Amino acid sequence: MTLQLRVYVPEHPLIQHWLGVARDRHTPSVLFKSAMTELGRWLTYEASRQWLLTGETTVETPLAECPATLIMPDSPMMIVPILRAGLSLLDGAQTLLPLASTYHVGLVRDEETLEASCYLNKLPDQISPQTRILILDPMLATGGSMLTVLEELTKRGADTSLMRIISVVAAHVALQKLSQAYPSLTIYTAAIDEHLNDVGYIVPGLGDAGDRAFGT
Ligand code: PRP
Ligand code: URA
């Protein structure tokens, strides 16, 4: 069986609405940040289907015993926001996954070569292959930043089939590269955009996500 990258673009009206707000160049930074929080929340909600580990048990209601399906509190779970822009999705994701530990990775693209370089890596030395990992980065442009993080995660033992990537706008070229390198990945994104401009920005995209989220 050959594996193929799975990319979901949920048709949820809240996701479409907040994407429109984020894309609008007239949206001020404070509202842009809210839009990203909401996108983080609803895309994580969609991604958590058939991904969170649950177990069957029984609980006692005030009236009787009944079966219940509960999230397994001990199943290892990590959130990895890619700084800076990935931080803007974190609040929304964390409200749905309060038991997950957060490990920050800071990357910045060189404006000329578009190569990503790492200035902060808080990943643990070893990662159990059973760990469910949610990676947050709103922009998948060349795909270089995400490939850098995936390499750091897999060399520590993480299993790509248990990862979920949350992005807001993904470019075709990034999806092609990720598909070639890690076909067992699953991505949730609010939109797939056609192309990059000659300085590596997604068109139409939403501009510089980090600058817009932090008002810089
Ligand atoms: C942006 C974005 C991604 C990366 C995507 O980060 O948040 O991490 O670019 O581009 P790529 O797919 O071509 O690697 P940036 O380097 O601008 O840093 P920032 O988040 O601090 O603004
Ligand atoms: N990073 C961004 O913030 N925006 C893009 O369009 C591409 C990379």
PDB file of C-alpha atoms and ligand atoms in Angstrom:
ATOM      1  CA  MET A   1       0.000   0.000   0.000  1.00  0.00           C
ATOM      2  CA  THR A   2       1.435   3.430  -0.895  1.00  0.00           C
ATOM      3  CA  LEU A   3       0.753   6.243   1.537  1.00  0.00           C
ATOM      4  CA  GLN A   4      -0.462   9.606   0.352  1.00  0.00           C
ATOM      5  CA  LEU A   5      -0.437  12.922   2.189  1.00  0.00           C
ATOM      6  CA  ARG A   6      -3.923  13.816   3.447  1.00  0.00           C
ATOM      7  CA  VAL A   7      -4.909  17.486   3.236  1.00  0.00           C
ATOM      8  CA  TYR A   8      -8.272  18.566   4.671  1.00  0.00           C
ATOM      9  CA  VAL A   9      -9.843  21.963   3.980  1.00  0.00           C
ATOM     10  CA  PRO A  10     -12.900  21.925   6.278  1.00  0.00           C
ATOM     11  CA  GLU A  11     -15.903  23.761   4.852  1.00  0.00           C
ATOM     12  CA  HIS A  12     -16.955  25.150   8.203  1.00  0.00           C
ATOM     13  CA  PRO A  13     -18.530  28.639   8.047  1.00  0.00           C
ATOM     14  CA  LEU A  14     -16.549  29.786  11.088  1.00  0.00           C
ATOM     15  CA  ILE A  15     -13.299  28.743   9.422  1.00  0.00           C
ATOM     16  CA  GLN A  16     -14.272  30.479   6.177  1.00  0.00           C
ATOM     17  CA  HIS A  17     -15.322  33.622   8.049  1.00  0.00           C
ATOM     18  CA  TRP A  18     -12.146  33.967  10.096  1.00  0.00           C
ATOM     19  CA  LEU A  19     -10.007  33.198   7.037  1.00  0.00           C
ATOM     20  CA  GLY A  20     -11.710  36.095   5.221  1.00  0.00           C
ATOM     21  CA  VAL A  21     -11.057  38.405   8.177  1.00  0.00           C
ATOM     22  CA  ALA A  22      -7.396  37.329   8.320  1.00  0.00           C
ATOM     23  CA  ARG A  23      -6.875  37.791   4.576  1.00  0.00           C
ATOM     24  CA  ASP A  24      -8.306  41.340   4.576  1.00  0.00           C
ATOM     25  CA  ARG A  25      -5.428  43.822   4.503  1.00  0.00           C
ATOM     26  CA  HIS A  26      -7.575  46.346   6.416  1.00  0.00           C
ATOM     27  CA  THR A  27      -7.960  44.044   9.443  1.00  0.00           C
ATOM     28  CA  PRO A  28      -6.088  45.621  12.364  1.00  0.00           C
ATOM     29  CA  SER A  29      -3.554  43.559  14.281  1.00  0.00           C
ATOM     30  CA  VAL A  30      -5.790  43.011  17.320  1.00  0.00           C
ATOM     31  CA  LEU A  31      -8.567  41.541  15.159  1.00  0.00           C
ATOM     32  CA  PHE A  32      -6.068  39.578  13.073  1.00  0.00           C
ATOM     33  CA  LYS A  33      -4.846  37.955  16.300  1.00  0.00           C
ATOM     34  CA  SER A  34      -8.448  37.039  17.217  1.00  0.00           C
ATOM     35  CA  ALA A  35      -9.006  35.574  13.765  1.00  0.00           C
ATOM     36  CA  MET A  36      -5.915  33.384  14.145  1.00  0.00           C
ATOM     37  CA  THR A  37      -7.027  32.235  17.603  1.00  0.00           C
ATOM     38  CA  GLU A  38     -10.395  31.227  16.159  1.00  0.00           C
ATOM     39  CA  LEU A  39      -8.763  29.454  13.220  1.00  0.00           C
ATOM     40  CA  GLY A  40      -6.489  27.628  15.659  1.00  0.00           C
ATOM     41  CA  ARG A  41      -9.542  26.549  17.646  1.00  0.00           C
ATOM     42  CA  TRP A  42     -11.762  25.353  14.771  1.00  0.00           C
ATOM     43  CA  LEU A  43      -9.022  23.722  12.721  1.00  0.00           C
ATOM     44  CA  THR A  44      -7.847  21.860  15.840  1.00  0.00           C
ATOM     45  CA  TYR A  45     -11.453  20.824  16.488  1.00  0.00           C
ATOM     46  CA  GLU A  46     -11.643  19.369  12.972  1.00  0.00           C
ATOM     47  CA  ALA A  47      -8.226  17.721  13.308  1.00  0.00           C
ATOM     48  CA  SER A  48      -9.096  16.094  16.615  1.00  0.00           C
ATOM     49  CA  ARG A  49     -11.756  13.857  15.031  1.00  0.00           C
ATOM     50  CA  GLN A  50     -10.550  10.242  14.908  1.00  0.00           C
ATOM     51  CA  TRP A  51      -7.214  11.408  16.319  1.00  0.00           C
ATOM     52  CA  LEU A  52      -7.716  11.806  20.042  1.00  0.00           C
ATOM     53  CA  LEU A  53      -7.357   8.515  21.873  1.00  0.00           C
ATOM     54  CA  THR A  54     -10.509   7.557  23.768  1.00  0.00           C
ATOM     55  CA  GLY A  55     -11.403   4.665  26.024  1.00  0.00           C
ATOM     56  CA  GLU A  56     -14.681   3.015  26.969  1.00  0.00           C
ATOM     57  CA  THR A  57     -15.692   3.075  30.616  1.00  0.00           C
ATOM     58  CA  THR A  58     -18.754   3.432  32.787  1.00  0.00           C
ATOM     59  CA  VAL A  59     -19.818   6.397  34.916  1.00  0.00           C
ATOM     60  CA  GLU A  60     -22.588   6.796  37.441  1.00  0.00           C
ATOM     61  CA  THR A  61     -25.073   9.506  36.674  1.00  0.00           C
ATOM     62  CA  PRO A  62     -27.155  10.687  39.670  1.00  0.00           C
ATOM     63  CA  LEU A  63     -29.678   8.034  38.528  1.00  0.00           C
ATOM     64  CA  ALA A  64     -27.850   5.016  37.168  1.00  0.00           C
ATOM     65  CA  GLU A  65     -24.650   3.580  35.775  1.00  0.00           C
ATOM     66  CA  CYS A  66     -24.096   4.175  32.060  1.00  0.00           C
ATOM     67  CA  PRO A  67     -21.382   3.694  29.462  1.00  0.00           C
ATOM     68  CA  ALA A  68     -19.100   6.636  28.659  1.00  0.00           C
ATOM     69  CA  THR A  69     -16.352   7.370  26.140  1.00  0.00           C
ATOM     70  CA  LEU A  70     -13.582   9.474  27.672  1.00  0.00           C
ATOM     71  CA  ILE A  71     -10.322  10.901  26.358  1.00  0.00           C
ATOM     72  CA  MET A  72      -7.418   8.867  27.735  1.00  0.00           C
ATOM     73  CA  PRO A  73      -5.659  11.291  30.092  1.00  0.00           C
ATOM     74  CA  ASP A  74      -2.326   9.424  29.940  1.00  0.00           C
ATOM     75  CA  SER A  75      -1.893   9.248  26.164  1.00  0.00           C
ATOM     76  CA  PRO A  76       1.147  11.430  25.351  1.00  0.00           C
ATOM     77  CA  MET A  77       0.305  14.582  23.437  1.00  0.00           C
ATOM     78  CA  MET A  78       2.427  17.549  22.332  1.00  0.00           C
ATOM     79  CA  ILE A  79       1.681  20.881  20.721  1.00  0.00           C
ATOM     80  CA  VAL A  80       4.555  22.371  18.719  1.00  0.00           C
ATOM     81  CA  PRO A  81       4.004  26.003  17.703  1.00  0.00           C
ATOM     82  CA  ILE A  82       6.518  27.301  15.154  1.00  0.00           C
ATOM     83  CA  LEU A  83       7.486  30.801  16.269  1.00  0.00           C
ATOM     84  CA  ARG A  84       6.568  33.416  15.781  1.00  0.00           C
ATOM     85  CA  ALA A  85       3.433  33.094  13.660  1.00  0.00           C
ATOM     86  CA  GLY A  86       2.486  29.649  15.028  1.00  0.00           C
ATOM     87  CA  LEU A  87       2.016  31.251  18.452  1.00  0.00           C
ATOM     88  CA  SER A  88      -1.066  33.008  17.109  1.00  0.00           C
ATOM     89  CA  LEU A  89      -2.819  29.620  16.715  1.00  0.00           C
ATOM     90  CA  LEU A  90      -1.795  28.335  20.134  1.00  0.00           C
ATOM     91  CA  ASP A  91      -4.517  29.774  22.388  1.00  0.00           C
ATOM     92  CA  GLY A  92      -7.268  28.284  20.239  1.00  0.00           C
ATOM     93  CA  ALA A  93      -5.577  24.880  20.063  1.00  0.00           C
ATOM     94  CA  GLN A  94      -4.820  24.772  23.787  1.00  0.00           C
ATOM     95  CA  THR A  95      -8.437  25.351  24.805  1.00  0.00           C
ATOM     96  CA  LEU A  96      -9.275  22.038  23.112  1.00  0.00           C
ATOM     97  CA  LEU A  97      -6.176  20.110  24.232  1.00  0.00           C
ATOM     98  CA  PRO A  98      -5.562  21.322  27.797  1.00  0.00           C
ATOM     99  CA  LEU A  99      -3.588  18.184  28.735  1.00  0.00           C
ATOM    100  CA  ALA A 100      -1.049  18.547  25.916  1.00  0.00           C
ATOM    101  CA  SER A 101       2.453  19.842  26.680  1.00  0.00           C
ATOM    102  CA  THR A 102       3.715  22.712  24.516  1.00  0.00           C
ATOM    103  CA  TYR A 103       7.225  22.662  23.035  1.00  0.00           C
ATOM    104  CA  HIS A 104       8.308  25.814  21.183  1.00  0.00           C
ATOM    105  CA  VAL A 105      10.446  25.866  18.067  1.00  0.00           C
ATOM    106  CA  GLY A 106      11.616  29.230  16.694  1.00  0.00           C
ATOM    107  CA  LEU A 107      12.460  29.498  13.005  1.00  0.00           C
ATOM    108  CA  VAL A 108      13.057  32.413  10.697  1.00  0.00           C
ATOM    109  CA  ARG A 109      13.336  32.425   6.910  1.00  0.00           C
ATOM    110  CA  ASP A 110      16.252  34.200   5.291  1.00  0.00           C
ATOM    111  CA  GLU A 111      14.563  36.839   3.144  1.00  0.00           C
ATOM    112  CA  GLU A 112      16.836  36.147   0.157  1.00  0.00           C
ATOM    113  CA  THR A 113      17.513  32.423   0.168  1.00  0.00           C
ATOM    114  CA  LEU A 114      14.162  31.538   1.872  1.00  0.00           C
ATOM    115  CA  GLU A 115      16.095  28.942   3.913  1.00  0.00           C
ATOM    116  CA  ALA A 116      14.701  28.455   7.419  1.00  0.00           C
ATOM    117  CA  SER A 117      17.106  28.672  10.338  1.00  0.00           C
ATOM    118  CA  CYS A 118      16.392  27.636  13.906  1.00  0.00           C
ATOM    119  CA  TYR A 119      16.973  30.063  16.813  1.00  0.00           C
ATOM    120  CA  LEU A 120      15.049  28.159  19.514  1.00  0.00           C
ATOM    121  CA  ASN A 121      14.454  24.443  19.975  1.00  0.00           C
ATOM    122  CA  LYS A 122      12.687  23.326  23.162  1.00  0.00           C
ATOM    123  CA  LEU A 123      11.889  19.807  21.887  1.00  0.00           C
ATOM    124  CA  PRO A 124      12.719  16.969  24.290  1.00  0.00           C
ATOM    125  CA  ASP A 125      15.697  14.735  23.385  1.00  0.00           C
ATOM    126  CA  GLN A 126      13.475  11.692  22.885  1.00  0.00           C
ATOM    127  CA  ILE A 127       9.864  11.498  21.711  1.00  0.00           C
ATOM    128  CA  SER A 128       7.847   8.320  22.133  1.00  0.00           C
ATOM    129  CA  PRO A 129       6.486   7.025  18.796  1.00  0.00           C
ATOM    130  CA  GLN A 130       3.064   6.868  20.494  1.00  0.00           C
ATOM    131  CA  THR A 131       2.986  10.661  20.955  1.00  0.00           C
ATOM    132  CA  ARG A 132       0.241  12.570  19.182  1.00  0.00           C
ATOM    133  CA  ILE A 133       1.760  15.841  17.953  1.00  0.00           C
ATOM    134  CA  LEU A 134      -0.091  18.931  16.772  1.00  0.00           C
ATOM    135  CA  ILE A 135       2.182  21.295  14.810  1.00  0.00           C
ATOM    136  CA  LEU A 136       1.051  24.895  14.418  1.00  0.00           C
ATOM    137  CA  ASP A 137       2.210  27.171  11.594  1.00  0.00           C
ATOM    138  CA  PRO A 138      -0.278  29.338   9.702  1.00  0.00           C
ATOM    139  CA  MET A 139       1.800  29.601   6.529  1.00  0.00           C
ATOM    140  CA  LEU A 140       3.175  26.709   4.452  1.00  0.00           C
ATOM    141  CA  ALA A 141       4.929  28.595   1.662  1.00  0.00           C
ATOM    142  CA  THR A 142       8.045  26.857   0.308  1.00  0.00           C
ATOM    143  CA  GLY A 143       7.506  24.209   3.010  1.00  0.00           C
ATOM    144  CA  GLY A 144      11.086  24.649   4.231  1.00  0.00           C
ATOM    145  CA  SER A 145      10.182  25.662   7.793  1.00  0.00           C
ATOM    146  CA  MET A 146       7.824  22.723   8.248  1.00  0.00           C
ATOM    147  CA  LEU A 147      10.356  20.276   6.788  1.00  0.00           C
ATOM    148  CA  THR A 148      12.948  21.566   9.278  1.00  0.00           C
ATOM    149  CA  VAL A 149      10.603  20.923  12.218  1.00  0.00           C
ATOM    150  CA  LEU A 150       9.575  17.515  10.902  1.00  0.00           C
ATOM    151  CA  GLU A 151      13.208  16.490  10.648  1.00  0.00           C
ATOM    152  CA  GLU A 152      13.801  17.560  14.270  1.00  0.00           C
ATOM    153  CA  LEU A 153      10.719  15.637  15.420  1.00  0.00           C
ATOM    154  CA  THR A 154      11.362  12.423  13.489  1.00  0.00           C
ATOM    155  CA  LYS A 155      15.014  12.201  14.480  1.00  0.00           C
ATOM    156  CA  ARG A 156      13.828  12.207  18.120  1.00  0.00           C
ATOM    157  CA  GLY A 157      11.533   9.244  17.460  1.00  0.00           C
ATOM    158  CA  ALA A 158       8.193  10.859  16.581  1.00  0.00           C
ATOM    159  CA  ASP A 159       5.851   9.022  14.210  1.00  0.00           C
ATOM    160  CA  THR A 160       4.558  11.261  11.385  1.00  0.00           C
ATOM    161  CA  SER A 161       1.339   9.269  11.058  1.00  0.00           C
ATOM    162  CA  LEU A 162       0.267  10.457  14.538  1.00  0.00           C
ATOM    163  CA  MET A 163       0.991  14.121  13.708  1.00  0.00           C
ATOM    164  CA  ARG A 164      -1.551  16.713  12.639  1.00  0.00           C
ATOM    165  CA  ILE A 165      -0.395  19.969  11.038  1.00  0.00           C
ATOM    166  CA  ILE A 166      -2.587  23.028  11.479  1.00  0.00           C
ATOM    167  CA  SER A 167      -2.036  25.727   8.886  1.00  0.00           C
ATOM    168  CA  VAL A 168      -4.161  28.607   7.627  1.00  0.00           C
ATOM    169  CA  VAL A 169      -2.884  29.016   4.064  1.00  0.00           C
ATOM    170  CA  ALA A 170      -0.884  26.294   2.326  1.00  0.00           C
ATOM    171  CA  ALA A 171       0.765  26.723  -1.063  1.00  0.00           C
ATOM    172  CA  HIS A 172       0.798  23.871  -3.577  1.00  0.00           C
ATOM    173  CA  VAL A 173       4.582  23.769  -3.655  1.00  0.00           C
ATOM    174  CA  ALA A 174       4.760  23.191   0.122  1.00  0.00           C
ATOM    175  CA  LEU A 175       2.189  20.403  -0.044  1.00  0.00           C
ATOM    176  CA  GLN A 176       4.108  18.712  -2.855  1.00  0.00           C
ATOM    177  CA  LYS A 177       7.357  18.791  -0.885  1.00  0.00           C
ATOM    178  CA  LEU A 178       5.722  17.527   2.304  1.00  0.00           C
ATOM    179  CA  SER A 179       3.996  14.759   0.371  1.00  0.00           C
ATOM    180  CA  GLN A 180       7.282  13.574  -1.090  1.00  0.00           C
ATOM    181  CA  ALA A 181       9.166  13.652   2.201  1.00  0.00           C
ATOM    182  CA  TYR A 182       6.458  12.483   4.650  1.00  0.00           C
ATOM    183  CA  PRO A 183       3.527  10.842   2.846  1.00  0.00           C
ATOM    184  CA  SER A 184       1.918   9.636   6.089  1.00  0.00           C
ATOM    185  CA  LEU A 185       1.276  13.213   7.287  1.00  0.00           C
ATOM    186  CA  THR A 186      -2.169  14.762   7.731  1.00  0.00           C
ATOM    187  CA  ILE A 187      -2.708  18.513   7.282  1.00  0.00           C
ATOM    188  CA  TYR A 188      -5.684  20.684   8.189  1.00  0.00           C
ATOM    189  CA  THR A 189      -5.703  24.074   6.477  1.00  0.00           C
ATOM    190  CA  ALA A 190      -8.273  26.802   5.903  1.00  0.00           C
ATOM    191  CA  ALA A 191      -7.137  27.311   2.288  1.00  0.00           C
ATOM    192  CA  ILE A 192      -4.805  26.078  -0.424  1.00  0.00           C
ATOM    193  CA  ASP A 193      -3.407  28.916  -2.554  1.00  0.00           C
ATOM    194  CA  GLU A 194      -1.930  28.592  -5.999  1.00  0.00           C
ATOM    195  CA  HIS A 195       1.469  30.180  -6.016  1.00  0.00           C
ATOM    196  CA  LEU A 196       4.298  32.086  -4.366  1.00  0.00           C
ATOM    197  CA  ASN A 197       5.482  35.484  -5.562  1.00  0.00           C
ATOM    198  CA  ASP A 198       9.114  36.139  -6.421  1.00  0.00           C
ATOM    199  CA  VAL A 199      10.003  36.868  -2.776  1.00  0.00           C
ATOM    200  CA  GLY A 200       8.408  33.677  -1.462  1.00  0.00           C
ATOM    201  CA  TYR A 201       5.070  35.041  -0.215  1.00  0.00           C
ATOM    202  CA  ILE A 202       1.862  33.088  -0.784  1.00  0.00           C
ATOM    203  CA  VAL A 203      -0.540  34.771  -3.262  1.00  0.00           C
ATOM    204  CA  PRO A 204      -3.212  35.764  -2.411  1.00  0.00           C
ATOM    205  CA  GLY A 205      -2.216  34.497   1.069  1.00  0.00           C
ATOM    206  CA  LEU A 206      -2.590  36.926   3.945  1.00  0.00           C
ATOM    207  CA  GLY A 207       0.774  38.672   3.987  1.00  0.00           C
ATOM    208  CA  ASP A 208       3.336  38.294   6.742  1.00  0.00           C
ATOM    209  CA  ALA A 209       1.482  36.336   9.410  1.00  0.00           C
ATOM    210  CA  GLY A 210       4.034  36.968  12.164  1.00  0.00           C
ATOM    211  CA  ASP A 211       4.171  40.719  11.579  1.00  0.00           C
ATOM    212  CA  ARG A 212       0.384  41.009  11.386  1.00  0.00           C
ATOM    213  CA  ALA A 213      -0.188  38.919  14.532  1.00  0.00           C
ATOM    214  CA  PHE A 214       2.296  40.891  16.597  1.00  0.00           C
ATOM    215  CA  GLY A 215       1.813  44.336  15.050  1.00  0.00           C
ATOM    216  CA  THR A 216       5.451  44.615  13.988  1.00  0.00           C
TER     217      THR A 216
HETATM  218  C1  PRP B   1       6.843  32.385   8.192  1.00  0.00           C
HETATM  219  C2  PRP B   1       5.722  31.449   8.589  1.00  0.00           C
HETATM  220  C3  PRP B   1       6.340  30.099   8.427  1.00  0.00           C
HETATM  221  C4  PRP B   1       7.287  30.315   7.285  1.00  0.00           C
HETATM  222  C5  PRP B   1       6.707  29.695   6.063  1.00  0.00           C
HETATM  223  O1  PRP B   1       7.728  32.552   9.245  1.00  0.00           O
HETATM  224  O2  PRP B   1       5.238  31.677   9.862  1.00  0.00           O
HETATM  225  O3  PRP B   1       7.002  29.625   9.570  1.00  0.00           O
HETATM  226  O4  PRP B   1       7.428  31.725   7.107  1.00  0.00           O
HETATM  227  O5  PRP B   1       7.572  29.799   5.015  1.00  0.00           O
HETATM  228  P1  PRP B   1       8.255  28.531   4.339  1.00  0.00           P
HETATM  229  O6  PRP B   1       7.182  27.516   4.130  1.00  0.00           O
HETATM  230  O7  PRP B   1       8.757  29.103   3.029  1.00  0.00           O
HETATM  231  O8  PRP B   1       9.367  28.063   5.204  1.00  0.00           O
HETATM  232  P2  PRP B   1       8.876  33.663   9.240  1.00  0.00           P
HETATM  233  O9  PRP B   1      10.175  33.044   8.843  1.00  0.00           O
HETATM  234  O10 PRP B   1       8.437  34.853   8.448  1.00  0.00           O
HETATM  235  O11 PRP B   1       8.996  34.015  10.756  1.00  0.00           O
HETATM  236  P3  PRP B   1       7.902  34.652  11.745  1.00  0.00           P
HETATM  237  O12 PRP B   1       6.872  33.586  12.006  1.00  0.00           O
HETATM  238  O13 PRP B   1       8.713  34.993  12.946  1.00  0.00           O
HETATM  239  O14 PRP B   1       7.326  35.868  11.087  1.00  0.00           O
HETATM  240  N1  URA B   2       5.415  33.630   5.626  1.00  0.00           N
HETATM  241  C1  URA B   2       4.371  34.468   5.778  1.00  0.00           C
HETATM  242  O1  URA B   2       4.145  34.994   6.886  1.00  0.00           O
HETATM  243  N2  URA B   2       3.596  34.705   4.727  1.00  0.00           N
HETATM  244  C2  URA B   2       3.803  34.146   3.520  1.00  0.00           C
HETATM  245  O2  URA B   2       3.037  34.419   2.580  1.00  0.00           O
HETATM  246  C3  URA B   2       4.900  33.290   3.374  1.00  0.00           C
HETATM  247  C4  URA B   2       5.686  33.030   4.442  1.00  0.00           C
END
